[in-house]
mmCIF file with all atom_site columns, C-alpha atoms in Angstrom:
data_model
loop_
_atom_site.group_PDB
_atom_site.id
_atom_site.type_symbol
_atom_site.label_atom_id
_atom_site.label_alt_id
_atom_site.label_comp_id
_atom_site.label_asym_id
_atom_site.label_entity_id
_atom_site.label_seq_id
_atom_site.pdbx_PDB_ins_code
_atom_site.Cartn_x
_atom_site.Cartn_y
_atom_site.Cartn_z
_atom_site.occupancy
_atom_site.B_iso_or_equiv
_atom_site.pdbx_formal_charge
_atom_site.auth_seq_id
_atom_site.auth_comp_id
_atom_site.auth_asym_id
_atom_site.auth_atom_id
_atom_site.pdbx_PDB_model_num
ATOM 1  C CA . UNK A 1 1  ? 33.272  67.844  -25.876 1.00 79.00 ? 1  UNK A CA 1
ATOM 2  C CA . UNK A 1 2  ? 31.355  66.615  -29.194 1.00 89.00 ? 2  UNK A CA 1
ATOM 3  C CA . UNK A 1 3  ? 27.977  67.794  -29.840 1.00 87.00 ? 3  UNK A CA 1
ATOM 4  C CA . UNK A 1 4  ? 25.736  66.722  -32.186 1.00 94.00 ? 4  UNK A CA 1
ATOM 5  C CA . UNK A 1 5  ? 24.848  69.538  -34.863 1.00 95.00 ? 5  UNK A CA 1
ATOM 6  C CA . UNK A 1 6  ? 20.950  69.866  -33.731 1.00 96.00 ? 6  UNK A CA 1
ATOM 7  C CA . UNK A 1 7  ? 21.880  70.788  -30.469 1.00 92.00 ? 7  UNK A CA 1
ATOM 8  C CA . UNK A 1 8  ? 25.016  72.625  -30.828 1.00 92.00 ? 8  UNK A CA 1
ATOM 9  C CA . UNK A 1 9  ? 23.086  74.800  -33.172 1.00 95.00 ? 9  UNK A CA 1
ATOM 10 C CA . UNK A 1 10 ? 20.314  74.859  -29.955 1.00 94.00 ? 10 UNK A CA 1
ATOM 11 C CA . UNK A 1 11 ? 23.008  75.669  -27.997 1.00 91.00 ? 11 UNK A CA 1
ATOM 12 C CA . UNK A 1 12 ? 24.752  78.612  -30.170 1.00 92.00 ? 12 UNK A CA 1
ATOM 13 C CA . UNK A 1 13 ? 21.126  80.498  -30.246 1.00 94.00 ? 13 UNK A CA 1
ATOM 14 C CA . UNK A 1 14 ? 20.808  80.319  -26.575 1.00 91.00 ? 14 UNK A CA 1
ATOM 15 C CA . UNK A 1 15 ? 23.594  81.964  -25.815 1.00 90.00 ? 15 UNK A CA 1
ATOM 16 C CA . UNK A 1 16 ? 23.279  84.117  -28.676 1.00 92.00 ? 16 UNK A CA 1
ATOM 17 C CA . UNK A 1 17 ? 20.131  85.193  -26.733 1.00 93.00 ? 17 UNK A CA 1
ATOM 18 C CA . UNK A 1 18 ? 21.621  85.883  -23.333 1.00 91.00 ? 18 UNK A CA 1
ATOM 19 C CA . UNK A 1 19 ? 23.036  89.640  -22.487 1.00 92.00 ? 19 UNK A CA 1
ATOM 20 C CA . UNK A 1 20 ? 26.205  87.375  -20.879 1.00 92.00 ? 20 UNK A CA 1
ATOM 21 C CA . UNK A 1 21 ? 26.336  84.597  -22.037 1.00 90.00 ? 21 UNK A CA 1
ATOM 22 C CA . UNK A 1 22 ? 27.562  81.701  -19.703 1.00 90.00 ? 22 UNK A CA 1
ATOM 23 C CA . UNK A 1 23 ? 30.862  79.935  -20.809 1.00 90.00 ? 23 UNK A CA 1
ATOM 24 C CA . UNK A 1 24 ? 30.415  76.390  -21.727 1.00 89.00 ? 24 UNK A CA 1
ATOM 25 C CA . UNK A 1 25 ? 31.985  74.844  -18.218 1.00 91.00 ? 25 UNK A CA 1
ATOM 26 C CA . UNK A 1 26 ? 29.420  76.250  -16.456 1.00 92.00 ? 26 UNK A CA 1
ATOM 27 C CA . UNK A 1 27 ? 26.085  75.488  -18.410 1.00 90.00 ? 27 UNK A CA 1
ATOM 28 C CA . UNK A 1 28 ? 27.335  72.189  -18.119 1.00 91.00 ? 28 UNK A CA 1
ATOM 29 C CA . UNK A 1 29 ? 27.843  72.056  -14.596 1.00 94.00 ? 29 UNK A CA 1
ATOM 30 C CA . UNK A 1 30 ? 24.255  73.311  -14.230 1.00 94.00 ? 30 UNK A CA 1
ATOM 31 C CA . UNK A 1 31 ? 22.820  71.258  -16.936 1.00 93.00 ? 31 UNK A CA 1
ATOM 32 C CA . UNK A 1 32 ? 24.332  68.047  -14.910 1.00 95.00 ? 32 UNK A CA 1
ATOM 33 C CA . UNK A 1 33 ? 23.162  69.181  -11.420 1.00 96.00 ? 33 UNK A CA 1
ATOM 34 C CA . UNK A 1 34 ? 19.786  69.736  -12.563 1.00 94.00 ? 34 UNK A CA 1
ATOM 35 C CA . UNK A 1 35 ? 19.595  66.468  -14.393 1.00 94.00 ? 35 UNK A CA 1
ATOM 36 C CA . UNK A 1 36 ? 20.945  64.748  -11.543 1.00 95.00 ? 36 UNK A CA 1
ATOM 37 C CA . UNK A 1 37 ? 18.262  66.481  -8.897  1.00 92.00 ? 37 UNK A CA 1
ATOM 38 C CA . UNK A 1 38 ? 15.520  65.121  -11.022 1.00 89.00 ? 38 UNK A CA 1
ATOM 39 C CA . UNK A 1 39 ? 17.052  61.669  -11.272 1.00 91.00 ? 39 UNK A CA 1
ATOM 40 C CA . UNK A 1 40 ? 16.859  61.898  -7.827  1.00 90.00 ? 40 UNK A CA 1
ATOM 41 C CA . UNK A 1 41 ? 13.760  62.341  -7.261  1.00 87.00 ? 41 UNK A CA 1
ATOM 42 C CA . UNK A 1 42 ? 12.172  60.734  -9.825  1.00 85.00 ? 42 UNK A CA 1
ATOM 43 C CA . UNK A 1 43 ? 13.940  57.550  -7.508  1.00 87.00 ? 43 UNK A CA 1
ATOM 44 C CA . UNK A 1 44 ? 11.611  58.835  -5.081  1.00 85.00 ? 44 UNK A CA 1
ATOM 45 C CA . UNK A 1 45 ? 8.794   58.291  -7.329  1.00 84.00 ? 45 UNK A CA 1
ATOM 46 C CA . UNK A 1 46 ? 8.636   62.286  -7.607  1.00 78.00 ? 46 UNK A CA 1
ATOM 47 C CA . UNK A 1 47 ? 7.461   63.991  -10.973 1.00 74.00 ? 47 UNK A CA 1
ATOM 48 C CA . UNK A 1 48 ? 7.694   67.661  -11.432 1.00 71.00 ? 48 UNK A CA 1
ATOM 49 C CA . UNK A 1 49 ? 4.816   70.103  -12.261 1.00 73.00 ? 49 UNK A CA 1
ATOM 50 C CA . UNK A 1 50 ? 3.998   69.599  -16.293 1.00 75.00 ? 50 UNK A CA 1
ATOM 51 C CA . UNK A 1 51 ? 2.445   72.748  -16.190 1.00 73.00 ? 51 UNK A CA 1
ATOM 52 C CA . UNK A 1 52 ? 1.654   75.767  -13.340 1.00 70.00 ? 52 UNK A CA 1
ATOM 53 C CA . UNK A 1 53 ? -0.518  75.288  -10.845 1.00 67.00 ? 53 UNK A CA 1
ATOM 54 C CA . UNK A 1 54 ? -4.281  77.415  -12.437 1.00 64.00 ? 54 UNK A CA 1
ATOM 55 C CA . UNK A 1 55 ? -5.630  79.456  -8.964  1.00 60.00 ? 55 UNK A CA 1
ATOM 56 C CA . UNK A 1 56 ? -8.912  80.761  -10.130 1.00 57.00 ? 56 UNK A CA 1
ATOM 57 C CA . UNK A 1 57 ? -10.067 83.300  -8.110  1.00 57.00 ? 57 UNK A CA 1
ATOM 58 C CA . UNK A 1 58 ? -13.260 82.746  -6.166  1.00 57.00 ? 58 UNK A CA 1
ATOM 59 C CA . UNK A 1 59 ? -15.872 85.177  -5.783  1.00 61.00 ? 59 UNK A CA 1
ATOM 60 C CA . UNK A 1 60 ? -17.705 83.719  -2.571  1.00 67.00 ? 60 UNK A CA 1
ATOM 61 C CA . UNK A 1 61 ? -20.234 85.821  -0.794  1.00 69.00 ? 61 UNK A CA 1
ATOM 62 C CA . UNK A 1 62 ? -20.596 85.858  2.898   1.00 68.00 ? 62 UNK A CA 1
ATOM 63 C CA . UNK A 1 63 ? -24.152 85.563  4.703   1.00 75.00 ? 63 UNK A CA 1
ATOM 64 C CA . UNK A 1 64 ? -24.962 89.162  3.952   1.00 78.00 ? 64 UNK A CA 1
ATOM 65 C CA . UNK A 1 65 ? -24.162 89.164  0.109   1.00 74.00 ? 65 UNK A CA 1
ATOM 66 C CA . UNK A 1 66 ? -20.528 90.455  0.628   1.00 72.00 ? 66 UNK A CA 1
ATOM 67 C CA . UNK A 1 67 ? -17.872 89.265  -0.850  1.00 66.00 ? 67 UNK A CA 1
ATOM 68 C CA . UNK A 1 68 ? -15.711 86.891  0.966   1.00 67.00 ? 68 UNK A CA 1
ATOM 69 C CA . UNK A 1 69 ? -13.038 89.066  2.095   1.00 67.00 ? 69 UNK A CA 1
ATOM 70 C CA . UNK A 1 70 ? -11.475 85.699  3.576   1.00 69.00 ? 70 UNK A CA 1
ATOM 71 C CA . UNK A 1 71 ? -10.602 84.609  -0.036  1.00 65.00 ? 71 UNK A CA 1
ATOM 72 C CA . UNK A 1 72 ? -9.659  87.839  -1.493  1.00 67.00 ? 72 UNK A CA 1
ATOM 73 C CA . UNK A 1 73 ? -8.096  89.923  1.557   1.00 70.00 ? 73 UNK A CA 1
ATOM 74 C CA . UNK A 1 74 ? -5.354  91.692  -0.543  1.00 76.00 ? 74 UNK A CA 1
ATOM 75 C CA . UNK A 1 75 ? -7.463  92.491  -3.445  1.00 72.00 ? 75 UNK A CA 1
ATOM 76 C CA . UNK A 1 76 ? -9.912  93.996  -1.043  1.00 68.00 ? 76 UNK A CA 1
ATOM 77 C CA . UNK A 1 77 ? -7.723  95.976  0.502   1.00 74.00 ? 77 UNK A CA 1
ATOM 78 C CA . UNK A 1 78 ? -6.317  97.736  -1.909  1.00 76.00 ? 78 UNK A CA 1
ATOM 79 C CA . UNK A 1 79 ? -9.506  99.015  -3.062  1.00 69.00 ? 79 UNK A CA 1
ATOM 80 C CA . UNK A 1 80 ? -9.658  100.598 -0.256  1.00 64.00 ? 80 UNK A CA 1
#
């Protein structure tokens, strides 16, 4: 396989980076499935997250100036 020299140089420094390294066959493989997936759905009219999903965290008070434990159950447990 023929690369062109911008990405085989991408290429070399990703693996470089990697403990163990994949061989070629098989970032390939994976490189194809996932581009394939996404053709797929993008069929569907599907587009991927561009970016995560923000949560901000709510501070809510219930009707006696508490906070919401409703919203924040975990983090108010482990106060506790």
């Amino acid at each position: 396989m023929t690369l062109p020299d911008d990405l085989e140089q991408e290429l070399n420094a990703y693996l470089a980076s990697k403990d163990a390294p994949p061989n070629l066959t098989t970032l390939t493989q994976a490189a194809l499935r996932d581009y394939l997936q996404t053709k797929r759905l993008s069929e569907r009219a599907y587009r991927p997250a561009q970016k995560p999903f923000g949560v901000r965290s709510l501070v809510e008070k219930d009707k006696d100036g508490e906070p919401d434990v409703s919203l924040q159950h975990d983090a108010y447990l482990a106060d506790r």
